[in-house]
Coordinates of C-alpha atoms in Angstrom, one line a residue:
X1141 CA -24.9 10.6 -27.3
X1142 CA -22.5 12.9 -25.8
X1143 CA -25.3 15.5 -25.5
X1144 CA -27.3 12.9 -23.6
X1145 CA -24.7 12.1 -21.3
X1146 CA -24.2 15.7 -20.4
X1147 CA -27.9 16.2 -19.8
X1148 CA -28.0 13.2 -17.5
X1149 CA -25.1 14.7 -15.4
X1150 CA -26.9 18.0 -15.1
X1151 CA -30.1 16.3 -13.9
X1152 CA -28.2 14.1 -11.4
X1153 CA -26.5 17.2 -10.1
X1154 CA -29.8 19.1 -9.8
X1155 CA -31.3 16.2 -8.1
X1156 CA -28.4 16.1 -5.5
X1157 CA -28.0 19.8 -5.1
X1158 CA -28.2 20.8 -1.4
X1159 CA -31.3 23.3 -0.8
X1160 CA -30.5 26.7 0.9
X1161 CA -30.6 26.4 4.5
X1162 CA -33.4 28.2 6.3
X1163 CA -32.6 30.8 8.8
X1164 CA -35.0 29.9 11.6
X1165 CA -36.7 26.9 13.1
X1166 CA -39.6 26.5 15.4
X1167 CA -40.3 23.3 17.4
X1168 CA -43.5 21.7 16.3
X1169 CA -44.9 18.3 16.4
X1170 CA -43.6 17.7 20.0
X1171 CA -46.1 16.8 22.9
X1172 CA -46.6 19.6 25.5
X1173 CA -44.8 17.6 28.1
X1174 CA -42.0 16.4 26.0
X1175 CA -38.9 18.0 24.4
X1176 CA -37.0 17.8 21.1
X1177 CA -33.4 16.1 21.7
X1178 CA -30.4 18.0 20.6
X1179 CA -27.7 15.7 19.4
X1180 CA -23.9 16.2 19.1
X1181 CA -24.0 14.9 15.8
X1182 CA -26.6 14.4 13.1
X1183 CA -27.5 10.8 14.4
X1184 CA -30.3 9.5 16.5
X1185 CA -27.7 7.6 18.5
X1186 CA -25.4 10.5 18.9
X1187 CA -24.8 11.8 22.7
X1188 CA -27.8 14.2 23.7
X1189 CA -26.4 17.5 24.4
X1190 CA -29.7 19.4 25.0
X1191 CA -33.4 19.6 24.8
X1192 CA -35.7 22.2 23.2
X1193 CA -39.0 22.9 24.6
X1194 CA -42.2 22.9 22.4
X1195 CA -42.9 26.3 20.4
X1196 CA -39.3 27.5 21.0
X1197 CA -37.5 29.2 18.1
X1198 CA -34.0 28.4 17.3
X1199 CA -31.3 29.6 14.6
X1200 CA -30.2 27.3 11.9
X1201 CA -26.5 27.1 10.8
X1202 CA -27.1 24.2 8.2
X1203 CA -29.2 21.4 7.5
X1204 CA -28.1 17.9 5.9
X1205 CA -29.8 14.9 4.5
X1206 CA -28.7 11.8 6.4
X1207 CA -30.3 8.6 5.0
X1208 CA -34.2 9.2 4.8
X1209 CA -34.1 12.2 7.3
X1210 CA -33.2 15.8 7.3
X1211 CA -31.1 17.2 10.2
X1212 CA -30.4 20.7 11.1
X1213 CA -27.6 22.2 13.2
X1214 CA -29.3 24.7 15.8
X1215 CA -28.2 27.4 18.1
X1216 CA -30.1 29.3 20.8
X1217 CA -31.6 32.8 20.3
X1218 CA -32.0 34.9 23.5
X1219 CA -35.4 34.6 25.2
X1220 CA -36.9 32.4 22.5
X1221 CA -37.5 29.4 24.5
X1222 CA -34.1 27.7 24.4
X1223 CA -30.8 28.8 26.0
X1224 CA -28.8 25.3 25.5
X1225 CA -25.8 24.6 23.5
X1226 CA -25.7 24.2 19.8
X1227 CA -26.2 20.7 18.2
X1228 CA -28.1 18.8 15.8
X1229 CA -32.0 18.0 15.7
X1230 CA -34.3 16.1 13.5
X1231 CA -35.9 18.6 11.0
X1232 CA -39.1 16.6 11.1
X1233 CA -39.9 18.4 14.2
X1234 CA -39.1 22.0 13.1
X1235 CA -41.5 24.5 11.2
X1236 CA -38.8 26.1 9.1
X1237 CA -38.9 29.7 8.1
X1238 CA -36.8 32.7 6.9
X1239 CA -38.6 35.4 8.6
X1240 CA -36.9 37.2 11.7
X1241 CA -34.2 39.3 12.7
X1242 CA -30.8 38.6 11.4
X1243 CA -27.3 39.8 11.7
X1244 CA -25.5 41.0 8.4
X1245 CA -21.9 40.1 8.1
X1246 CA -21.9 39.5 11.8
X1247 CA -23.2 42.9 12.8
X1248 CA -26.7 43.8 14.1
X1249 CA -28.8 46.6 13.2
X1250 CA -32.3 45.4 13.8
X1251 CA -32.4 44.1 10.3
X1252 CA -35.5 41.7 9.5
X1253 CA -35.6 39.2 6.9
X1254 CA -38.7 38.7 5.0
X1255 CA -38.3 35.6 2.7
X1256 CA -35.4 33.9 0.9
X1257 CA -35.2 32.4 -2.6
X1258 CA -32.4 30.9 -4.5
X1259 CA -29.8 32.0 -1.9
X1260 CA -31.2 35.7 -2.1
X1261 CA -33.1 37.1 1.0
X1262 CA -35.5 40.1 0.9
X1263 CA -34.3 42.0 4.2
X1264 CA -35.6 45.2 5.6
X1265 CA -32.7 47.2 6.6
X1266 CA -34.6 50.3 7.8
X1267 CA -38.0 51.9 8.6
X1268 CA -39.2 55.2 9.0
X1269 CA -42.0 56.5 11.3
X1270 CA -42.1 57.3 15.1
X1271 CA -45.6 55.6 15.3
X1272 CA -47.0 53.9 12.2
X1273 CA -44.4 53.1 9.6
X1274 CA -44.5 55.1 6.4
X1275 CA -41.9 53.7 4.4
X1276 CA -39.1 50.7 4.7
X1277 CA -35.7 50.2 3.0
X1278 CA -35.6 46.5 1.4
X1279 CA -32.6 45.1 0.1
X1280 CA -31.6 41.8 -1.6
X1281 CA -28.7 40.0 0.4
X1282 CA -27.0 36.7 0.1
X1283 CA -28.3 34.2 2.5
X1284 CA -24.7 33.4 3.3
X1285 CA -24.1 36.6 4.7
X1286 CA -27.0 36.4 7.3
X1287 CA -27.2 34.7 10.7
X1288 CA -30.4 34.3 12.6
X1289 CA -30.7 36.4 15.7
X1290 CA -33.3 37.2 18.5
X1291 CA -34.4 40.6 19.2
X1292 CA -31.8 41.3 21.7
X1293 CA -28.8 39.8 19.8
X1294 CA -30.0 41.7 16.5
X1295 CA -29.6 45.1 18.3
X1296 CA -26.5 47.3 17.1
X1297 CA -23.4 47.0 19.2
X1298 CA -23.5 48.6 22.6
X1299 CA -27.1 49.4 22.1
X1300 CA -29.6 49.3 24.8
X1301 CA -32.7 47.5 25.0
X1302 CA -34.1 45.4 22.1
X1303 CA -35.4 45.3 18.5
X1304 CA -39.1 46.3 18.6
X1305 CA -40.2 46.9 14.9
X1306 CA -41.2 43.5 13.9
X1307 CA -44.9 44.1 14.4
X1308 CA -45.0 47.3 12.8
X1309 CA -42.9 46.1 9.8
X1310 CA -45.4 43.1 9.2
X1311 CA -48.5 45.5 9.6
X1312 CA -47.0 47.9 7.2
X1313 CA -46.4 45.1 4.5
X1314 CA -49.8 43.8 5.0
X1315 CA -51.2 47.2 3.9
X1316 CA -48.6 47.6 1.2
X1317 CA -48.2 44.1 -0.4
X1318 CA -46.3 45.4 -3.3
X1319 CA -43.9 47.1 -1.0
X1320 CA -42.4 50.6 -1.7
X1321 CA -38.6 50.5 -1.7
X1322 CA -36.6 53.6 -1.3
X1323 CA -33.7 52.0 -2.7
X1324 CA -35.6 51.4 -5.9
X1325 CA -36.7 55.0 -6.4
X1326 CA -34.3 56.9 -8.8
X1327 CA -35.6 60.1 -7.4
X1328 CA -34.7 59.2 -3.8
X1329 CA -31.3 57.9 -4.8
X1330 CA -30.6 61.2 -6.5
X1331 CA -31.8 63.2 -3.6
X1332 CA -29.4 61.3 -1.2
X1333 CA -26.5 62.1 -3.5
X1334 CA -27.5 65.7 -3.4
X1335 CA -27.5 65.8 0.4
X1336 CA -23.9 64.8 0.5
X1337 CA -23.3 67.9 -1.8
X1338 CA -24.9 70.6 0.3
X1339 CA -21.8 72.3 1.4
X1340 CA -22.1 75.9 2.7
X1341 CA -18.4 76.4 2.0
X1342 CA -18.7 75.2 -1.6
X1343 CA -22.3 76.1 -2.8
X1344 CA -21.2 75.1 -6.3
X1345 CA -21.0 71.5 -5.3
X1346 CA -24.8 71.3 -5.4
X1347 CA -25.2 73.0 -9.0
X1348 CA -25.2 69.6 -11.0
X1349 CA -28.4 68.6 -8.8
X1350 CA -30.6 71.7 -9.7
X1351 CA -32.9 71.4 -12.4
X1352 CA -31.2 73.0 -15.5
X1353 CA -34.8 74.4 -16.7
X1354 CA -36.7 75.1 -13.5
X1355 CA -34.0 76.0 -11.4
X1356 CA -34.4 75.7 -7.4
X1357 CA -36.6 77.4 -4.9
X1358 CA -35.2 78.0 -1.5
X1359 CA -37.6 78.8 1.3
X1360 CA -36.3 79.6 5.0
X1361 CA -39.8 79.0 6.4
X1362 CA -41.4 75.7 7.0
X1363 CA -43.9 76.5 4.1
X1364 CA -43.5 77.5 0.6
X1365 CA -44.7 81.2 0.0
X1366 CA -44.2 82.5 -3.5
X1367 CA -43.9 86.1 -2.0
X1368 CA -40.8 85.2 0.1
X1369 CA -39.3 82.3 -1.7
X1370 CA -36.2 82.6 -3.4
X1371 CA -35.3 81.4 -6.9
X1372 CA -31.8 80.3 -8.1
X1373 CA -30.3 78.7 -11.1
X1374 CA -27.4 76.2 -11.2
X1375 CA -25.3 79.2 -12.5
X1376 CA -26.3 81.1 -9.1
X1377 CA -24.6 78.4 -7.2
X1378 CA -21.6 78.2 -9.4
X1379 CA -21.2 82.1 -9.1
X1380 CA -21.2 81.7 -5.3
X1381 CA -22.2 85.4 -4.7
X1382 CA -21.8 86.4 -0.8
X1383 CA -24.1 89.2 -0.9
X1384 CA -27.0 89.3 1.8
X1385 CA -30.5 88.2 0.6
X1386 CA -33.8 89.1 1.9
X1387 CA -35.6 86.0 2.9
X1388 CA -38.6 87.4 4.5
X1389 CA -39.1 88.5 8.4
X1390 CA -39.3 86.9 11.7
X1391 CA -42.7 85.9 12.9
X1392 CA -43.7 88.2 15.9
X1393 CA -40.9 90.9 15.7
X1394 CA -41.1 91.4 11.9
X1395 CA -37.3 91.7 11.9
X1396 CA -35.5 91.0 8.5
X1397 CA -34.1 87.9 7.7
X1398 CA -31.0 88.5 5.4
X1399 CA -28.3 85.7 4.8
X1400 CA -26.2 85.1 2.0
X1401 CA -26.5 81.6 0.0
X1402 CA -23.8 80.2 2.1
X1403 CA -25.5 81.2 5.5
X1404 CA -28.8 79.8 4.3
X1405 CA -27.2 76.5 3.5
X1406 CA -25.6 76.3 6.8
X1407 CA -29.2 76.5 8.2
X1408 CA -30.3 73.2 6.4
X1409 CA -30.0 69.8 8.1
X1410 CA -28.0 67.6 5.6
X1411 CA -26.2 64.9 7.3
X1412 CA -27.4 61.6 5.5
X1413 CA -25.8 59.5 8.3
X1414 CA -27.9 61.0 11.0
X1415 CA -31.2 61.0 9.1
X1416 CA -33.7 59.5 11.3
X1417 CA -37.1 59.3 9.3
X1418 CA -38.2 60.1 5.8
X1419 CA -41.2 59.5 3.8
X1420 CA -42.9 60.1 0.4
X1421 CA -45.4 63.2 0.5
X1422 CA -47.8 65.0 -1.8
X1423 CA -46.6 67.7 -3.8
X1424 CA -46.8 71.0 -1.8
X1425 CA -49.9 72.8 -3.1
X1426 CA -47.8 76.0 -3.9
X1427 CA -45.6 74.2 -6.3
X1428 CA -47.3 73.1 -9.7
X1429 CA -45.5 70.0 -11.0
X1430 CA -47.5 67.0 -11.8
X1431 CA -44.4 64.9 -12.5
X1432 CA -42.7 66.0 -9.3
X1433 CA -41.7 63.8 -6.2
X1434 CA -41.5 65.1 -2.8
X1435 CA -39.9 63.9 0.2
X1436 CA -40.1 64.7 4.0
X1437 CA -37.0 64.0 5.8
X1438 CA -36.3 64.5 9.7
X1439 CA -33.4 64.6 11.9
X1440 CA -33.7 64.2 15.8
X1441 CA -31.7 62.8 18.6
X1442 CA -34.7 61.7 20.7
X1443 CA -38.1 60.5 19.5
X1444 CA -39.2 63.5 17.6
X1445 CA -42.3 64.1 20.0
X1446 CA -39.9 64.4 22.9
X1447 CA -37.0 66.5 21.0
X1448 CA -37.8 70.0 20.6
X1449 CA -34.5 70.4 18.5
X1450 CA -35.7 68.2 15.7
X1451 CA -35.1 69.5 12.1
X1452 CA -36.7 68.6 8.9
X1453 CA -36.3 69.2 5.2
X1454 CA -38.8 69.0 2.3
X1455 CA -37.2 68.3 -0.9
X1456 CA -39.0 68.2 -4.3
X1457 CA -37.4 66.7 -7.4
X1458 CA -38.5 66.8 -11.1
X1459 CA -37.4 64.8 -13.9
X1460 CA -35.6 66.1 -17.1
X1461 CA -33.8 64.0 -19.9
X1462 CA -34.0 61.0 -17.7
X1463 CA -32.5 62.2 -14.6
X1464 CA -34.0 63.6 -11.5
X1465 CA -33.1 67.3 -10.3
X1466 CA -34.0 69.2 -7.2
X1467 CA -36.7 71.9 -7.9
X1468 CA -37.4 73.0 -4.3
X1469 CA -36.2 72.8 -0.6
X1470 CA -37.6 74.1 2.6
X1471 CA -36.9 73.7 6.0
X1472 CA -39.2 72.2 8.8
X1473 CA -38.5 72.7 12.1
X1474 CA -39.8 73.0 15.8
X1475 CA -42.6 75.8 16.0
X1476 CA -44.7 76.6 18.9

């Protein structure tokens, strides 16, 4: 009997549990020459404080079930059709959605929510590609941390312009329905850690990220070439020898390029915080490694097509005993 009583209580609590509030609402079911009334309280007799035109999109703070109706407390989103005060509207006239730009913990960075379920939202927090998108970062973030935003409000603080990646994000996802997540890629996570440990003053810091069996190939040029590439073991990085190494000759003048390991590391772009673009690429043909994964990374201050100072890095990793290790690094940079 006690068990039946507990089950009854649980069923009753599930039946009355408040659903997770949506992020956005688009006015629907309102005549073209009419508006949706915004009320001070969730009551059709409450004072009217605003009017939302048809097809306008608003943000939603919360929704409540009042009698047989559902009411939502809405607020305006810049240049989305309504710029009036916050208030309550009958949800019957809203097409509810979780897709759009959001603030995370009150901060804007053009983050874009795709969907929400059971209080957790799938959010695109970054995308890569100057033209077409090559990859996106997607994170699962609690709905309670998100607030709907327009493309202007979603811009990072003191940023200029507005967020403009929505169409490209949706186009990429339509072509990649399963979605590739850098955050779910163990090789990428390992590479991110390694970038923090490329320290010209302390080469030994990178040693734990170098493949114990294959070692690490380093190339000074924007291509792998066995005749000039240099091979190092983890022990070489620990030894930290300062002698000059011949890395090849300059194109045109044929001048020898002699650098110590420290000096070579100084030539590599390596600041993860300033990384602007990244993508998975095919394994370079000069490297024989079926199980490897290769990545192309870019650093630039202006759009890469307009910035002759851009720098890039090709990184190749291979698995060994359940972990990923660097097996090759080469520079990529502006050439004429």
